[in-house]
Amino acid sequence: MSVLLSCTGLTMRFGGLTALDSLDMAVEEGDVLGLVGPNGSGKTTFFNVATGIYRPSSGKVLFQDEDITAKSPQEIYRMGIARTFQRSRLCLDLTVFDNIMIGNHKNLDFGIIHNLFKRRSFMAEYEDNLEKARSMLHALNPALAKRIHQPVGLLNMIDRRRVEVCRALVSKPKLLFLDEPSAGMTHDETRRLMDEVLAFSRADEKFTLVLIEHEMEVIRRTTNRCIVLNFGRKLCEGDYESVTADPFVQEAYLGTDL
Amino acid sequence: MRHHPSRDLIIPGPAGCVLMATALLAWSILFLKAEEQIPILVYMISGSLLVLVAALSDLHKSISATISSNESSWDKCMTLTLLALILIFHDDHYTLFLLGTIMVYATAVLGLNVQLGYTGVINFSAASFFGIGSYTAAMSSAAGLPSLPALLLGGIVAALVGCVLLLPVLRTSGHYAALVTMAFALLFRVFLEVNEWFGGPQGIAVAPLTLFGLDFSQDMQLWGIEFSFYVKYDLACLLLLVLAFGFVRRLERSWLGLSMDAVRCDETAGACFGVDIARWKITAFTVGNLLSGLAGALYAMMLAYISPANFAFPDSLLFLSILLLGGMGNNWGVILATVFVVVIPEKFQVIQEYRYLIYAALVLFMILYRPMGLLPRKARNYGRLS
Ligand SMILES: Nc1ncnc2c1ncn2[C@@H]1O[C@H](COP(=O)(O)OP(=O)(O)OP(=O)(O)O)[C@@H](O)[C@H]1O
Ligand SMILES: [Mg+2]
């Protein structure tokens, strides 16, 4: 398998605080990679740097052998990286469909004539996209597909997470970042959501996923490889068994969980 | 779905729209014809009570259901209602001028709605862009430009000045745009007052609108009926309003409007899905100022004389409070609130002096107790061809 995303010497400082400290890591095509570590260890910061929200203090990020360190979030999205956010960042007053379509930005036709004056061709495009969004929702949860025209603010937590996942998946990204999908949900809901995401992703051999998660049970069930961060450094990496065998991981991070 | 008994109170379908429009027309005629303070007060109170009853009962739901499922009928009914008012008051300069003012202001606030309601770009100088439209029309027609190009130029210059003013700021995030527009609003008036070329504090005369040899500043006699010259201006204002309304509504019901919403909602999340934040802010700002400028140009021609005092900072705040009152993002709300804000102090002279105080109190009340405005914006519905 080839390397899809890699970073070398990645350092991110916020004033005096070093959130990422010369981090080297690689994500391979087809990976389901778990990113774990205590609070404040730099996991979300890694996503933010890799998606172009922050410019790193030093180091490089390569995606498909192209340097994306200085690229904007928009360019990186167009290259095929999509994400969800730790704190759900949906537009609550917009409908489920609208929120999903924001994720489909790169496939929409923004021509002024098409949008404002040729309403028939616009409506045809709209119907296509509606069908697409509906079938995605249906695949995740048939009940949610029926609520496609409702504002997201009316949905419960798991359905909001589902919408976020659809928003990230609708553009068929090559690489998906999931930031703590379990936040705000019960164990059961998390398990269901992850099963749905994995079922969706298994349809595509090359689909690659990086998952930040505190619940080790989720990591065990879903990932084939883990990287443990601590104070912005890579502590260790390997499959679930070898990582959890590490004494530091057991003490510092898993002690309460296992 | 549960059955609401009150849904049956309103005749559904296009007939319901006609019925509501007729009731509205009748009430408007009575209200506008009234000259004594007592009857005006009575109409105002009875109208408010009716609205209150509708808002507190389920009536407003059936009204809005009828309207949204018969949209094109409703649009026609509203246009015809305005047209009917213009014709009924055909020789009443004062009322016609009031109607024209409402339509022009509503057009400008629709522009502000694209900026603030859709995209979240705050603009404290809407009246200045309105004024740029006015002064551009005045200066260019004085220089010999025909009316129609002068009108269009008013919109274009307002849009361009907006671009120059905010291009550097809109590329950044934060509240700089708010500060820059505030400073601009304050400077604009001073700039006009110290420039003799623009007529100074006294202002300047504006050439009337002339289309196809038809001079809009002359009263007319048709079939033996006297028509105030304002009838022609009102028809022009109505045309502008209908076009502007259709335009901003289509904008909302397109991917363009969706992107603007994405910018307003969450710039960071939007950026992670390819939404070009600066592009949509600039588009919204330009479209909004274009509408304000066009409205201002037409208003100047209708007024025939403009001065810097017409376009001061409080007027910008007035535009903003109309939007807040009507409901951010809701175009019908803009129209409703413009009617309130323009008509009530005009008809109800007692409050004329205190009107800014009353607006301020009203805006505070709305922000505290009904932040979505009188008519909260509804979820987007692409599903119509119009
Ligand atoms: N924009 C920022 N400005 C200043 N400090 C920041 C910023 N973003 C993150 N940090 C700091 O960087 C460190 C790493 O934060 P990060 O959010 O990456 O942690 P995390 O591993 O995702 O933690 P958690 O498990 O709590 O989500 C923290 O100390 C955090 O306070
Ligand atoms: Mg985090």
PDB file of N, CA and C and ligand atoms in Angstrom, chain A residues 12-15 17-20 35-48 53-54 86 179-180 212-214 229 231-232 253, ligand 1:
ATOM      1  N   MET A  12       3.807  22.748  15.786  1.00  0.00           N
ATOM      2  CA  MET A  12       2.814  23.826  15.839  1.00  0.00           C
ATOM      3  C   MET A  12       2.903  24.458  17.216  1.00  0.00           C
ATOM      4  N   ARG A  13       3.264  25.731  17.237  1.00  0.00           N
ATOM      5  CA  ARG A  13       3.331  26.438  18.524  1.00  0.00           C
ATOM      6  C   ARG A  13       2.233  27.475  18.594  1.00  0.00           C
ATOM      7  N   PHE A  14       1.590  27.550  19.763  1.00  0.00           N
ATOM      8  CA  PHE A  14       0.660  28.639  20.037  1.00  0.00           C
ATOM      9  C   PHE A  14       1.302  29.473  21.130  1.00  0.00           C
ATOM     10  N   GLY A  15       1.943  30.562  20.772  1.00  0.00           N
ATOM     11  CA  GLY A  15       2.676  31.319  21.779  1.00  0.00           C
ATOM     12  C   GLY A  15       3.743  30.425  22.376  1.00  0.00           C
ATOM     13  N   LEU A  17       3.162  27.630  23.872  1.00  0.00           N
ATOM     14  CA  LEU A  17       2.714  26.251  23.996  1.00  0.00           C
ATOM     15  C   LEU A  17       3.000  25.469  22.722  1.00  0.00           C
ATOM     16  N   THR A  18       3.618  24.324  22.866  1.00  0.00           N
ATOM     17  CA  THR A  18       3.918  23.523  21.686  1.00  0.00           C
ATOM     18  C   THR A  18       2.895  22.400  21.588  1.00  0.00           C
ATOM     19  N   ALA A  19       1.955  22.561  20.660  1.00  0.00           N
ATOM     20  CA  ALA A  19       0.864  21.590  20.547  1.00  0.00           C
ATOM     21  C   ALA A  19       1.289  20.375  19.725  1.00  0.00           C
ATOM     22  N   LEU A  20       2.156  20.605  18.737  1.00  0.00           N
ATOM     23  CA  LEU A  20       2.733  19.498  17.976  1.00  0.00           C
ATOM     24  C   LEU A  20       4.244  19.700  17.998  1.00  0.00           C
ATOM     25  N   LEU A  35      -6.042   7.690  16.207  1.00  0.00           N
ATOM     26  CA  LEU A  35      -5.133   8.674  16.789  1.00  0.00           C
ATOM     27  C   LEU A  35      -5.584   8.872  18.223  1.00  0.00           C
ATOM     28  N   VAL A  36      -4.764   8.439  19.182  1.00  0.00           N
ATOM     29  CA  VAL A  36      -5.180   8.539  20.575  1.00  0.00           C
ATOM     30  C   VAL A  36      -4.151   9.323  21.364  1.00  0.00           C
ATOM     31  N   GLY A  37      -4.524   9.658  22.582  1.00  0.00           N
ATOM     32  CA  GLY A  37      -3.644  10.443  23.436  1.00  0.00           C
ATOM     33  C   GLY A  37      -4.466  11.224  24.418  1.00  0.00           C
ATOM     34  N   PRO A  38      -3.829  11.634  25.523  1.00  0.00           N
ATOM     35  CA  PRO A  38      -4.573  12.367  26.552  1.00  0.00           C
ATOM     36  C   PRO A  38      -5.092  13.707  26.048  1.00  0.00           C
ATOM     37  N   ASN A  39      -5.931  14.360  26.829  1.00  0.00           N
ATOM     38  CA  ASN A  39      -6.446  15.685  26.465  1.00  0.00           C
ATOM     39  C   ASN A  39      -5.287  16.641  26.248  1.00  0.00           C
ATOM     40  N   GLY A  40      -5.405  17.417  25.190  1.00  0.00           N
ATOM     41  CA  GLY A  40      -4.379  18.425  24.934  1.00  0.00           C
ATOM     42  C   GLY A  40      -3.100  17.879  24.334  1.00  0.00           C
ATOM     43  N   SER A  41      -3.143  16.641  23.840  1.00  0.00           N
ATOM     44  CA  SER A  41      -1.907  16.063  23.316  1.00  0.00           C
ATOM     45  C   SER A  41      -1.674  16.445  21.860  1.00  0.00           C
ATOM     46  N   GLY A  42      -2.600  17.189  21.252  1.00  0.00           N
ATOM     47  CA  GLY A  42      -2.340  17.710  19.908  1.00  0.00           C
ATOM     48  C   GLY A  42      -3.051  16.985  18.787  1.00  0.00           C
ATOM     49  N   LYS A  43      -4.013  16.122  19.125  1.00  0.00           N
ATOM     50  CA  LYS A  43      -4.692  15.347  18.084  1.00  0.00           C
ATOM     51  C   LYS A  43      -5.491  16.248  17.149  1.00  0.00           C
ATOM     52  N   THR A  44      -6.351  17.078  17.769  1.00  0.00           N
ATOM     53  CA  THR A  44      -7.157  17.971  16.937  1.00  0.00           C
ATOM     54  C   THR A  44      -6.267  18.955  16.183  1.00  0.00           C
ATOM     55  N   THR A  45      -5.210  19.405  16.849  1.00  0.00           N
ATOM     56  CA  THR A  45      -4.290  20.329  16.184  1.00  0.00           C
ATOM     57  C   THR A  45      -3.711  19.692  14.925  1.00  0.00           C
ATOM     58  N   PHE A  46      -3.418  18.395  14.991  1.00  0.00           N
ATOM     59  CA  PHE A  46      -2.917  17.722  13.788  1.00  0.00           C
ATOM     60  C   PHE A  46      -3.941  17.823  12.648  1.00  0.00           C
ATOM     61  N   PHE A  47      -5.210  17.555  12.953  1.00  0.00           N
ATOM     62  CA  PHE A  47      -6.254  17.686  11.926  1.00  0.00           C
ATOM     63  C   PHE A  47      -6.300  19.117  11.384  1.00  0.00           C
ATOM     64  N   ASN A  48      -6.229  20.085  12.307  1.00  0.00           N
ATOM     65  CA  ASN A  48      -6.330  21.476  11.880  1.00  0.00           C
ATOM     66  C   ASN A  48      -5.171  21.884  10.983  1.00  0.00           C
ATOM     67  N   ILE A  53      -6.251  24.712   8.306  1.00  0.00           N
ATOM     68  CA  ILE A  53      -6.787  25.777   9.162  1.00  0.00           C
ATOM     69  C   ILE A  53      -5.633  26.530   9.819  1.00  0.00           C
ATOM     70  N   TYR A  54      -4.608  25.787  10.282  1.00  0.00           N
ATOM     71  CA  TYR A  54      -3.416  26.430  10.840  1.00  0.00           C
ATOM     72  C   TYR A  54      -2.232  26.189   9.924  1.00  0.00           C
ATOM     73  N   GLN A  86     -14.707  18.113  16.350  1.00  0.00           N
ATOM     74  CA  GLN A  86     -14.901  17.580  17.695  1.00  0.00           C
ATOM     75  C   GLN A  86     -16.194  18.115  18.305  1.00  0.00           C
ATOM     76  N   ASP A 179     -13.121  13.466  14.097  1.00  0.00           N
ATOM     77  CA  ASP A 179     -12.625  13.939  15.389  1.00  0.00           C
ATOM     78  C   ASP A 179     -13.621  13.601  16.487  1.00  0.00           C
ATOM     79  N   GLU A 180     -13.297  12.592  17.247  1.00  0.00           N
ATOM     80  CA  GLU A 180     -14.118  12.144  18.377  1.00  0.00           C
ATOM     81  C   GLU A 180     -15.600  12.022  18.079  1.00  0.00           C
ATOM     82  N   ILE A 212      -9.908  10.075  15.613  1.00  0.00           N
ATOM     83  CA  ILE A 212      -9.491  10.466  16.959  1.00  0.00           C
ATOM     84  C   ILE A 212     -10.554   9.940  17.903  1.00  0.00           C
ATOM     85  N   GLU A 213     -10.128   9.235  18.958  1.00  0.00           N
ATOM     86  CA  GLU A 213     -11.141   8.672  19.830  1.00  0.00           C
ATOM     87  C   GLU A 213     -10.565   8.413  21.209  1.00  0.00           C
ATOM     88  N   HIS A 214     -11.356   8.757  22.216  1.00  0.00           N
ATOM     89  CA  HIS A 214     -10.930   8.471  23.585  1.00  0.00           C
ATOM     90  C   HIS A 214     -11.374   7.089  24.029  1.00  0.00           C
ATOM     91  N   LEU A 229      -0.279   9.914  20.766  1.00  0.00           N
ATOM     92  CA  LEU A 229       0.390  11.204  20.929  1.00  0.00           C
ATOM     93  C   LEU A 229       0.441  11.558  22.406  1.00  0.00           C
ATOM     94  N   PHE A 231       1.850  15.181  24.546  1.00  0.00           N
ATOM     95  CA  PHE A 231       2.498  16.487  24.433  1.00  0.00           C
ATOM     96  C   PHE A 231       2.961  16.769  23.010  1.00  0.00           C
ATOM     97  N   GLY A 232       2.152  16.422  22.055  1.00  0.00           N
ATOM     98  CA  GLY A 232       2.471  16.733  20.669  1.00  0.00           C
ATOM     99  C   GLY A 232       3.539  15.853  20.042  1.00  0.00           C
ATOM    100  N   TYR A 253      -2.799   6.695  30.125  1.00  0.00           N
ATOM    101  CA  TYR A 253      -3.967   6.942  29.305  1.00  0.00           C
ATOM    102  C   TYR A 253      -5.066   5.917  29.491  1.00  0.00           C
TER     103      TYR A 253
HETATM  104  N1  LIG C   1      -5.998  27.939  18.503  1.00  0.00           N
HETATM  105  C1  LIG C   1      -5.299  27.649  19.603  1.00  0.00           C
HETATM  106  N2  LIG C   1      -4.706  28.618  20.317  1.00  0.00           N
HETATM  107  C2  LIG C   1      -4.002  28.342  21.428  1.00  0.00           C
HETATM  108  N3  LIG C   1      -3.821  27.107  21.903  1.00  0.00           N
HETATM  109  C3  LIG C   1      -4.378  26.091  21.237  1.00  0.00           C
HETATM  110  C4  LIG C   1      -5.151  26.297  20.055  1.00  0.00           C
HETATM  111  N4  LIG C   1      -5.594  25.100  19.601  1.00  0.00           N
HETATM  112  C5  LIG C   1      -5.112  24.194  20.461  1.00  0.00           C
HETATM  113  N5  LIG C   1      -4.382  24.769  21.439  1.00  0.00           N
HETATM  114  C6  LIG C   1      -3.695  24.078  22.526  1.00  0.00           C
HETATM  115  O1  LIG C   1      -2.928  23.061  21.959  1.00  0.00           O
HETATM  116  C7  LIG C   1      -2.965  21.899  22.788  1.00  0.00           C
HETATM  117  C8  LIG C   1      -3.419  20.720  21.965  1.00  0.00           C
HETATM  118  O2  LIG C   1      -4.783  20.898  21.708  1.00  0.00           O
HETATM  119  P1  LIG C   1      -5.636  19.872  20.873  1.00  0.00           P
HETATM  120  O3  LIG C   1      -6.978  20.473  20.714  1.00  0.00           O
HETATM  121  O4  LIG C   1      -4.917  19.520  19.650  1.00  0.00           O
HETATM  122  O5  LIG C   1      -5.692  18.636  21.861  1.00  0.00           O
HETATM  123  P2  LIG C   1      -6.459  17.270  21.668  1.00  0.00           P
HETATM  124  O6  LIG C   1      -5.441  16.200  21.679  1.00  0.00           O
HETATM  125  O7  LIG C   1      -7.389  17.324  20.523  1.00  0.00           O
HETATM  126  O8  LIG C   1      -7.252  17.217  23.032  1.00  0.00           O
HETATM  127  P3  LIG C   1      -8.739  16.701  23.346  1.00  0.00           P
HETATM  128  O9  LIG C   1      -8.625  15.245  23.522  1.00  0.00           O
HETATM  129  O10 LIG C   1      -9.097  17.403  24.598  1.00  0.00           O
HETATM  130  O11 LIG C   1      -9.585  17.091  22.196  1.00  0.00           O
HETATM  131  C9  LIG C   1      -3.865  22.221  23.946  1.00  0.00           C
HETATM  132  O12 LIG C   1      -3.069  22.585  25.057  1.00  0.00           O
HETATM  133  C10 LIG C   1      -4.661  23.383  23.456  1.00  0.00           C
HETATM  134  O13 LIG C   1      -5.032  24.227  24.534  1.00  0.00           O
END
